[in-house]
Amino acid sequence: MRSVSYVQCVALDFGGSLFPHAICLGDADNDALNELVVGDTNGKLCVYKNDDSKPWAVRSCQGMLTCVGVGDVCNKGKNLVVAVSAEGWFHLFDLTSASKHPDASGHHELAAVEEQKPVFKQHIPANTKVMLISDIDGDGKCELVVGYTDRVVRAFRWEDLSESSDHVSGQLLLLKKWLLEGQVDSLSVNPGPDGSPELMVSQPGCGYAILLCTWDSEQQATAEGRDSSAPSSETPVRDVILHQTSGRIHNKNVSTHLIGSIGRGTLKLMEGADKLLWSVQVDHQLFALEKLDVTGNGHEEVIACAWDGQTYIIDHNRTVARFQADENVSAFCAGLYACKGGSNSPCLVYVSFNQKIYIYWDVQLERMESTNLLKILDCDPEFGNLLQQLGVERGDVSAVKDLIHKTLYFPEKEQQSSPSQCQDPAGTDSSAHYTANQDPL
């Protein structure tokens, strides 16, 4: 396991305290650049943009915010900011117009009270814990899934009462309620065997459950008579398929998080319901799990964070790299964020206990697997041509290593000791060409 170091970091001011799921990255103002959205226990919603340490936009919500999100929850073709409180208040904010009217400093602190208010607010069952905005039934439209502290998961769908794409008018309708055996710590959507989305929820003891979306047959009854169907949709239905990631009994007091499973320092990558691809044991208590492509090869790596800031980056081949943040953290997320340069880049976001949020931006790795300089150069055709010009056999590993050592640490002496008779057909000294290519070596 190798260690990596990231030095490009910005510190944001954040004076509140927050729940672990009250932070996310997303395009909050529909400008194709991602922002950071954070909600605190006082109902304050902060949106950060670029590398500015102050919030770009601040909104007030009712209650303690337990989870926030960004997505097209109303299926109008644009993102809205969603904030849900522990008391059950669901808030929608449209920040698209906010990006058009900033103040002189670039912030959006509106004085008008009506503009500070959410564009929509509705009360849903209280004790919310985690939230997901995604298409969970394969109909091409987003649903809102909320996990609760009482082992319940509810799915909602937005019913639009307005044909306008700009005006938000409607309500959340309950689609289904599932009752789980254990506490819900995270929600995830993954493709099933037939390619359709599967809603997965974590269960204690390194387990998870697949929640079946069976409301298609109920939609016709809902359209014909909403009052008659509402009680049945609220009744807990145990369309739950429980899975354990191994036959060994895990500690049921240990929480589990999905896109894989986290036990007490155990990460597991599953293919399908029961095929274990790999398991990694680490020496830290993990509390957050994300996925992010840090190599730029189109394949996402698993990002796991511990309370002390130790962060593990793991690829599909179980290659592990770790990064140590400077402080203990209370919340963590990873994703794309437009910190600098006007473009999104992979970022790691840590909320510390000293009223700061640290964003490590452009956290990229050329490769996950360990390698050495000789292996990298051996894949470069130009390297072989240079060795031939210098009279060094490519298969003579000792001579090649000696040449690289002298080039890196004693370039002047190496240039002086180069054979004068080693010239190219044009009669020019090949050492000049070799010196000009020292930087890539």
CSV table of N, CA, C and O in Angstrom, one decimal, residues 30-126:
chain,number,residue,atom,x,y,z
A,30,ASN,N,-26.9,25.1,-12.6
A,30,ASN,CA,-27.1,24.7,-14.0
A,30,ASN,C,-26.1,25.4,-14.9
A,30,ASN,O,-26.5,25.8,-16.0
A,31,ASP,N,-24.9,25.6,-14.5
A,31,ASP,CA,-23.9,26.2,-15.4
A,31,ASP,C,-22.9,25.3,-15.9
A,31,ASP,O,-21.8,25.7,-16.4
A,32,ALA,N,-23.1,24.0,-15.7
A,32,ALA,CA,-22.2,22.9,-16.1
A,32,ALA,C,-20.9,22.8,-15.2
A,32,ALA,O,-20.1,22.0,-15.5
A,33,LEU,N,-20.9,23.6,-14.1
A,33,LEU,CA,-19.8,23.5,-13.2
A,33,LEU,C,-20.3,23.2,-11.8
A,33,LEU,O,-21.3,23.8,-11.4
A,34,ASN,N,-19.7,22.3,-11.1
A,34,ASN,CA,-20.2,21.8,-9.9
A,34,ASN,C,-19.9,22.7,-8.7
A,34,ASN,O,-18.8,23.3,-8.6
A,35,GLU,N,-20.8,22.8,-7.8
A,35,GLU,CA,-20.7,23.6,-6.5
A,35,GLU,C,-20.7,22.6,-5.3
A,35,GLU,O,-21.0,21.4,-5.5
A,36,LEU,N,-20.3,23.1,-4.2
A,36,LEU,CA,-20.4,22.4,-2.9
A,36,LEU,C,-21.6,22.9,-2.1
A,36,LEU,O,-21.7,24.1,-1.8
A,37,VAL,N,-22.4,21.9,-1.7
A,37,VAL,CA,-23.6,22.3,-0.9
A,37,VAL,C,-23.5,21.7,0.5
A,37,VAL,O,-23.3,20.5,0.6
A,38,VAL,N,-23.7,22.5,1.5
A,38,VAL,CA,-23.5,22.1,2.9
A,38,VAL,C,-24.7,22.6,3.7
A,38,VAL,O,-25.0,23.8,3.6
A,39,GLY,N,-25.3,21.8,4.5
A,39,GLY,CA,-26.4,22.2,5.4
A,39,GLY,C,-26.0,21.9,6.9
A,39,GLY,O,-25.4,20.9,7.2
A,40,ASP,N,-26.3,22.8,7.8
A,40,ASP,CA,-25.9,22.6,9.1
A,40,ASP,C,-27.1,22.3,10.0
A,40,ASP,O,-28.3,22.3,9.6
A,41,THR,N,-26.8,22.1,11.3
A,41,THR,CA,-27.9,21.7,12.2
A,41,THR,C,-28.8,22.9,12.6
A,41,THR,O,-29.8,22.7,13.3
A,42,ASN,N,-28.5,24.1,12.2
A,42,ASN,CA,-29.3,25.3,12.5
A,42,ASN,C,-30.2,25.6,11.3
A,42,ASN,O,-30.9,26.6,11.3
A,43,GLY,N,-30.2,24.8,10.3
A,43,GLY,CA,-31.1,25.0,9.1
A,43,GLY,C,-30.5,25.9,8.1
A,43,GLY,O,-31.2,26.4,7.2
A,44,LYS,N,-29.2,26.2,8.2
A,44,LYS,CA,-28.5,27.1,7.3
A,44,LYS,C,-27.9,26.3,6.1
A,44,LYS,O,-27.2,25.3,6.3
A,45,LEU,N,-28.3,26.7,4.9
A,45,LEU,CA,-27.8,26.0,3.7
A,45,LEU,C,-26.8,26.9,3.0
A,45,LEU,O,-27.1,28.0,2.6
A,46,CYS,N,-25.6,26.4,2.8
A,46,CYS,CA,-24.5,27.2,2.2
A,46,CYS,C,-24.1,26.5,0.9
A,46,CYS,O,-23.9,25.3,0.8
A,47,VAL,N,-23.9,27.3,-0.1
A,47,VAL,CA,-23.4,26.8,-1.4
A,47,VAL,C,-22.1,27.6,-1.7
A,47,VAL,O,-22.1,28.8,-1.8
A,48,TYR,N,-21.1,26.8,-1.9
A,48,TYR,CA,-19.7,27.3,-2.2
A,48,TYR,C,-19.4,27.1,-3.7
A,48,TYR,O,-19.7,26.1,-4.3
A,49,LYS,N,-18.7,28.1,-4.2
A,49,LYS,CA,-18.4,28.2,-5.7
A,49,LYS,C,-16.9,28.5,-5.9
A,49,LYS,O,-16.4,29.4,-5.2
A,50,ASN,N,-16.3,27.8,-6.8
A,50,ASN,CA,-14.9,28.0,-7.1
A,50,ASN,C,-14.0,27.9,-5.8
A,50,ASN,O,-14.3,27.1,-5.0
A,51,ASP,N,-13.0,28.8,-5.7
A,51,ASP,CA,-12.1,28.7,-4.5
A,51,ASP,C,-12.4,29.8,-3.5
A,51,ASP,O,-11.5,30.1,-2.7
A,52,ASP,N,-13.5,30.4,-3.6
A,52,ASP,CA,-13.9,31.5,-2.7
A,52,ASP,C,-14.2,30.8,-1.3
A,52,ASP,O,-14.9,29.9,-1.2
A,53,SER,N,-13.6,31.4,-0.3
A,53,SER,CA,-13.7,30.8,1.1
A,53,SER,C,-15.1,31.1,1.7
A,53,SER,O,-15.5,30.5,2.7
A,54,LYS,N,-15.8,32.1,1.2
A,54,LYS,CA,-17.1,32.5,1.7
A,54,LYS,C,-18.2,31.8,0.8
A,54,LYS,O,-18.0,31.6,-0.4
A,55,PRO,N,-19.3,31.5,1.4
A,55,PRO,CA,-20.4,30.9,0.6
A,55,PRO,C,-20.9,31.8,-0.5
A,55,PRO,O,-21.0,33.1,-0.3
A,56,TRP,N,-21.1,31.3,-1.7
A,56,TRP,CA,-21.6,32.0,-2.8
A,56,TRP,C,-23.1,32.3,-2.6
A,56,TRP,O,-23.6,33.4,-3.0
A,57,ALA,N,-23.8,31.4,-2.0
A,57,ALA,CA,-25.2,31.6,-1.7
A,57,ALA,C,-25.6,31.0,-0.4
A,57,ALA,O,-25.0,29.9,0.0
A,58,VAL,N,-26.5,31.6,0.4
A,58,VAL,CA,-26.9,31.1,1.7
A,58,VAL,C,-28.4,31.1,1.7
A,58,VAL,O,-29.1,32.1,1.3
A,59,ARG,N,-29.0,30.1,2.2
A,59,ARG,CA,-30.5,30.0,2.3
A,59,ARG,C,-30.8,29.4,3.7
A,59,ARG,O,-30.0,28.7,4.3
A,60,SER,N,-32.0,29.7,4.1
A,60,SER,CA,-32.5,29.3,5.4
A,60,SER,C,-33.6,28.2,5.3
A,60,SER,O,-34.5,28.4,4.4
A,61,CYS,N,-33.4,27.2,6.1
A,61,CYS,CA,-34.4,26.1,6.1
A,61,CYS,C,-35.0,25.9,7.5
A,61,CYS,O,-34.5,26.5,8.4
A,62,GLN,N,-36.0,25.1,7.5
A,62,GLN,CA,-36.7,24.9,8.8
A,62,GLN,C,-36.2,23.6,9.4
A,62,GLN,O,-36.4,22.5,8.8
A,63,GLY,N,-35.7,23.6,10.6
A,63,GLY,CA,-35.2,22.4,11.3
A,63,GLY,C,-33.7,22.1,11.0
A,63,GLY,O,-33.0,22.9,10.4
A,64,MET,N,-33.3,21.0,11.6
A,64,MET,CA,-31.9,20.6,11.5
A,64,MET,C,-31.7,19.8,10.2
A,64,MET,O,-32.4,18.8,10.0
A,65,LEU,N,-30.9,20.3,9.3
A,65,LEU,CA,-30.7,19.6,8.0
A,65,LEU,C,-29.9,18.4,8.2
A,65,LEU,O,-28.8,18.4,8.7
A,66,THR,N,-30.4,17.2,7.8
A,66,THR,CA,-29.8,15.9,7.9
A,66,THR,C,-29.2,15.5,6.6
A,66,THR,O,-28.2,14.7,6.5
A,67,CYS,N,-29.8,15.9,5.5
A,67,CYS,CA,-29.3,15.5,4.2
A,67,CYS,C,-29.6,16.5,3.1
A,67,CYS,O,-30.7,17.2,3.1
A,68,VAL,N,-28.7,16.7,2.2
A,68,VAL,CA,-28.8,17.7,1.1
A,68,VAL,C,-28.5,16.9,-0.2
A,68,VAL,O,-27.8,15.9,-0.2
A,69,GLY,N,-29.0,17.5,-1.3
A,69,GLY,CA,-28.7,16.9,-2.6
A,69,GLY,C,-28.9,17.8,-3.7
A,69,GLY,O,-29.6,18.9,-3.6
A,70,VAL,N,-28.4,17.5,-4.9
A,70,VAL,CA,-28.6,18.3,-6.1
A,70,VAL,C,-29.0,17.4,-7.2
A,70,VAL,O,-28.4,16.3,-7.5
A,71,GLY,N,-30.1,17.7,-7.9
A,71,GLY,CA,-30.6,16.8,-9.0
A,71,GLY,C,-31.9,17.3,-9.6
A,71,GLY,O,-32.5,18.2,-9.0
A,72,ASP,N,-32.3,16.7,-10.6
A,72,ASP,CA,-33.5,17.0,-11.3
A,72,ASP,C,-34.7,16.3,-10.7
A,72,ASP,O,-35.3,15.4,-11.3
A,73,VAL,N,-35.0,16.6,-9.4
A,73,VAL,CA,-36.0,15.9,-8.7
A,73,VAL,C,-37.4,16.1,-9.2
A,73,VAL,O,-38.3,15.3,-9.1
A,74,CYS,N,-37.6,17.3,-9.9
A,74,CYS,CA,-38.9,17.6,-10.4
A,74,CYS,C,-39.1,17.1,-11.9
A,74,CYS,O,-40.1,17.3,-12.5
A,75,ASN,N,-38.0,16.6,-12.5
A,75,ASN,CA,-38.0,16.1,-13.9
A,75,ASN,C,-38.4,17.2,-14.8
A,75,ASN,O,-39.2,17.0,-15.7
A,76,LYS,N,-37.8,18.4,-14.6
A,76,LYS,CA,-38.0,19.5,-15.5
A,76,LYS,C,-36.8,19.9,-16.4
A,76,LYS,O,-36.8,20.9,-17.1
A,77,GLY,N,-35.8,19.0,-16.3
A,77,GLY,CA,-34.6,19.2,-17.2
A,77,GLY,C,-33.6,20.2,-16.6
A,77,GLY,O,-32.7,20.6,-17.3
A,78,LYS,N,-33.7,20.5,-15.3
A,78,LYS,CA,-32.7,21.3,-14.6
A,78,LYS,C,-32.6,20.9,-13.2
A,78,LYS,O,-33.5,20.3,-12.6
A,79,ASN,N,-31.4,21.1,-12.6
A,79,ASN,CA,-31.2,20.7,-11.2
A,79,ASN,C,-31.8,21.7,-10.2
A,79,ASN,O,-31.8,22.9,-10.5
A,80,LEU,N,-32.2,21.2,-9.1
A,80,LEU,CA,-32.6,21.9,-8.0
A,80,LEU,C,-31.9,21.5,-6.8
A,80,LEU,O,-31.4,20.3,-6.7
A,81,VAL,N,-31.7,22.3,-5.8
A,81,VAL,CA,-31.0,22.0,-4.5
A,81,VAL,C,-32.1,21.5,-3.6
A,81,VAL,O,-33.1,22.2,-3.3
A,82,VAL,N,-31.9,20.3,-3.0
A,82,VAL,CA,-32.8,19.7,-2.1
A,82,VAL,C,-32.2,19.6,-0.7
A,82,VAL,O,-31.1,19.2,-0.5
A,83,ALA,N,-33.0,20.1,0.3
A,83,ALA,CA,-32.5,20.0,1.7
A,83,ALA,C,-33.7,19.5,2.5
A,83,ALA,O,-34.8,20.0,2.5
A,84,VAL,N,-33.4,18.4,3.3
A,84,VAL,CA,-34.4,17.8,4.1
A,84,VAL,C,-33.9,17.8,5.6
A,84,VAL,O,-32.8,17.6,5.9
A,85,SER,N,-34.8,18.2,6.5
A,85,SER,CA,-34.5,18.3,7.9
A,85,SER,C,-34.9,17.1,8.7
A,85,SER,O,-35.7,16.3,8.2
A,86,ALA,N,-34.4,17.0,9.9
A,86,ALA,CA,-34.7,15.8,10.8
A,86,ALA,C,-36.2,15.9,11.1
A,86,ALA,O,-36.8,14.8,11.4
A,87,GLU,N,-36.8,17.1,11.2
A,87,GLU,CA,-38.2,17.3,11.5
A,87,GLU,C,-39.1,16.9,10.4
A,87,GLU,O,-40.3,16.9,10.5
A,88,GLY,N,-38.5,16.6,9.2
A,88,GLY,CA,-39.4,16.2,8.1
A,88,GLY,C,-39.7,17.3,7.1
A,88,GLY,O,-40.5,17.0,6.2
A,89,TRP,N,-39.0,18.4,7.1
A,89,TRP,CA,-39.3,19.5,6.2
A,89,TRP,C,-38.4,19.3,4.9
A,89,TRP,O,-37.2,19.2,5.0
A,90,PHE,N,-39.1,19.2,3.8
A,90,PHE,CA,-38.5,19.0,2.5
A,90,PHE,C,-38.5,20.4,1.8
A,90,PHE,O,-39.5,21.0,1.6
A,91,HIS,N,-37.3,20.9,1.4
A,91,HIS,CA,-37.1,22.2,0.8
A,91,HIS,C,-36.5,22.0,-0.6
A,91,HIS,O,-35.6,21.2,-0.8
A,92,LEU,N,-37.0,22.9,-1.5
A,92,LEU,CA,-36.5,23.0,-2.9
A,92,LEU,C,-36.0,24.4,-3.1
A,92,LEU,O,-36.7,25.3,-2.9
A,93,PHE,N,-34.8,24.5,-3.7
A,93,PHE,CA,-34.2,25.8,-4.0
A,93,PHE,C,-33.8,25.8,-5.5
A,93,PHE,O,-33.1,24.9,-5.9
A,94,ASP,N,-34.2,26.9,-6.2
A,94,ASP,CA,-33.8,27.0,-7.6
A,94,ASP,C,-32.7,28.1,-7.6
A,94,ASP,O,-33.0,29.3,-7.5
A,95,LEU,N,-31.5,27.8,-7.8
A,95,LEU,CA,-30.4,28.7,-7.8
A,95,LEU,C,-29.9,29.1,-9.2
A,95,LEU,O,-28.9,29.7,-9.4
A,96,THR,N,-30.7,28.7,-10.2
A,96,THR,CA,-30.3,29.0,-11.6
A,96,THR,C,-30.2,30.5,-11.8
A,96,THR,O,-29.3,31.1,-12.4
A,97,SER,N,-31.2,31.3,-11.3
A,97,SER,CA,-31.2,32.7,-11.5
A,97,SER,C,-30.2,33.4,-10.6
A,97,SER,O,-29.8,34.5,-10.8
A,98,ALA,N,-29.8,32.7,-9.5
A,98,ALA,CA,-28.8,33.3,-8.6
A,98,ALA,C,-27.5,33.6,-9.3
A,98,ALA,O,-26.8,34.6,-9.0
A,99,SER,N,-27.1,32.7,-10.2
A,99,SER,CA,-25.8,32.9,-10.9
A,99,SER,C,-25.8,34.1,-11.8
A,99,SER,O,-24.8,34.6,-12.2
A,100,LYS,N,-27.0,34.7,-12.1
A,100,LYS,CA,-27.1,35.8,-13.0
A,100,LYS,C,-27.1,37.1,-12.3
A,100,LYS,O,-26.9,38.2,-12.9
A,101,HIS,N,-27.2,37.1,-10.9
A,101,HIS,CA,-27.3,38.4,-10.2
A,101,HIS,C,-26.5,38.4,-9.0
A,101,HIS,O,-27.0,38.6,-7.9
A,102,PRO,N,-25.2,38.1,-9.1
A,102,PRO,CA,-24.3,38.2,-7.9
A,102,PRO,C,-24.0,39.6,-7.5
A,102,PRO,O,-24.2,40.6,-8.3
A,103,ASP,N,-23.5,39.8,-6.3
A,103,ASP,CA,-23.1,41.2,-5.9
A,103,ASP,C,-21.7,41.5,-6.4
A,103,ASP,O,-21.1,40.7,-7.1
A,104,ALA,N,-21.2,42.6,-6.0
A,104,ALA,CA,-19.8,43.0,-6.5
A,104,ALA,C,-18.8,42.0,-6.1
A,104,ALA,O,-17.8,41.8,-6.8
A,105,SER,N,-18.9,41.3,-5.0
A,105,SER,CA,-17.9,40.3,-4.6
A,105,SER,C,-18.1,39.0,-5.2
A,105,SER,O,-17.3,38.0,-4.9
A,106,GLY,N,-19.2,38.8,-5.9
A,106,GLY,CA,-19.5,37.5,-6.5
A,106,GLY,C,-20.4,36.6,-5.7
A,106,GLY,O,-20.8,35.5,-6.1
A,107,HIS,N,-20.8,37.1,-4.5
A,107,HIS,CA,-21.6,36.4,-3.6
A,107,HIS,C,-23.1,36.7,-4.0
A,107,HIS,O,-23.4,37.6,-4.7
A,108,HIS,N,-24.0,35.9,-3.4
A,108,HIS,CA,-25.4,36.0,-3.7
A,108,HIS,C,-26.2,36.1,-2.4
A,108,HIS,O,-27.0,35.2,-2.0
A,109,GLU,N,-25.9,37.1,-1.6
A,109,GLU,CA,-26.6,37.3,-0.3
A,109,GLU,C,-27.8,38.3,-0.6
A,109,GLU,O,-27.7,39.5,-0.5
A,110,LEU,N,-29.0,37.7,-0.9
A,110,LEU,CA,-30.1,38.6,-1.3
A,110,LEU,C,-30.8,39.1,0.0
A,110,LEU,O,-30.9,38.4,1.0
A,111,ALA,N,-31.1,40.4,-0.1
A,111,ALA,CA,-31.8,41.0,1.0
A,111,ALA,C,-33.3,40.7,1.1
A,111,ALA,O,-33.9,40.7,2.1
A,112,ALA,N,-33.9,40.5,-0.1
A,112,ALA,CA,-35.3,40.2,-0.1
A,112,ALA,C,-35.6,38.9,0.5
A,112,ALA,O,-35.1,37.9,0.1
A,113,VAL,N,-36.5,38.9,1.5
A,113,VAL,CA,-36.8,37.7,2.3
A,113,VAL,C,-37.5,36.7,1.4
A,113,VAL,O,-37.2,35.5,1.5
A,114,GLU,N,-38.4,37.2,0.5
A,114,GLU,CA,-39.1,36.2,-0.4
A,114,GLU,C,-38.1,35.4,-1.3
A,114,GLU,O,-38.4,34.3,-1.7
A,115,GLU,N,-37.0,36.1,-1.7
A,115,GLU,CA,-36.1,35.4,-2.5
A,115,GLU,C,-35.2,34.4,-1.8
A,115,GLU,O,-34.5,33.6,-2.4
A,116,GLN,N,-35.1,34.6,-0.5
A,116,GLN,CA,-34.3,33.7,0.4
A,116,GLN,C,-35.1,32.4,0.6
A,116,GLN,O,-34.5,31.4,1.0
A,117,LYS,N,-36.4,32.4,0.5
A,117,LYS,CA,-37.2,31.3,0.8
A,117,LYS,C,-37.1,30.2,-0.3
A,117,LYS,O,-36.8,30.5,-1.4
A,118,PRO,N,-37.4,29.0,0.1
A,118,PRO,CA,-37.4,27.9,-0.9
A,118,PRO,C,-38.5,28.1,-1.9
A,118,PRO,O,-39.6,28.7,-1.6
A,119,VAL,N,-38.4,27.6,-3.1
A,119,VAL,CA,-39.4,27.7,-4.1
A,119,VAL,C,-40.5,26.7,-3.8
A,119,VAL,O,-41.7,26.8,-4.3
A,120,PHE,N,-40.2,25.7,-2.9
A,120,PHE,CA,-41.3,24.8,-2.5
A,120,PHE,C,-40.9,24.2,-1.2
A,120,PHE,O,-39.7,24.0,-0.9
A,121,LYS,N,-41.9,23.9,-0.4
A,121,LYS,CA,-41.6,23.3,0.9
A,121,LYS,C,-42.8,22.4,1.3
A,121,LYS,O,-44.0,22.7,1.1
A,122,GLN,N,-42.5,21.2,1.7
A,122,GLN,CA,-43.5,20.2,2.1
A,122,GLN,C,-43.1,19.4,3.3
A,122,GLN,O,-41.9,19.1,3.4
A,123,HIS,N,-44.0,19.0,4.1
A,123,HIS,CA,-43.7,18.1,5.2
A,123,HIS,C,-43.8,16.7,4.9
A,123,HIS,O,-44.9,16.2,4.3
A,124,ILE,N,-42.8,15.9,5.1
A,124,ILE,CA,-42.8,14.4,4.9
A,124,ILE,C,-42.5,13.8,6.3
A,124,ILE,O,-42.2,14.5,7.2
A,125,PRO,N,-42.6,12.5,6.4
A,125,PRO,CA,-42.3,11.9,7.7
A,125,PRO,C,-40.9,12.3,8.3
A,125,PRO,O,-40.0,12.5,7.5
A,126,ALA,N,-40.9,12.5,9.6
A,126,ALA,CA,-39.7,13.0,10.3
A,126,ALA,C,-38.6,11.9,10.5
A,126,ALA,O,-38.8,10.8,10.1
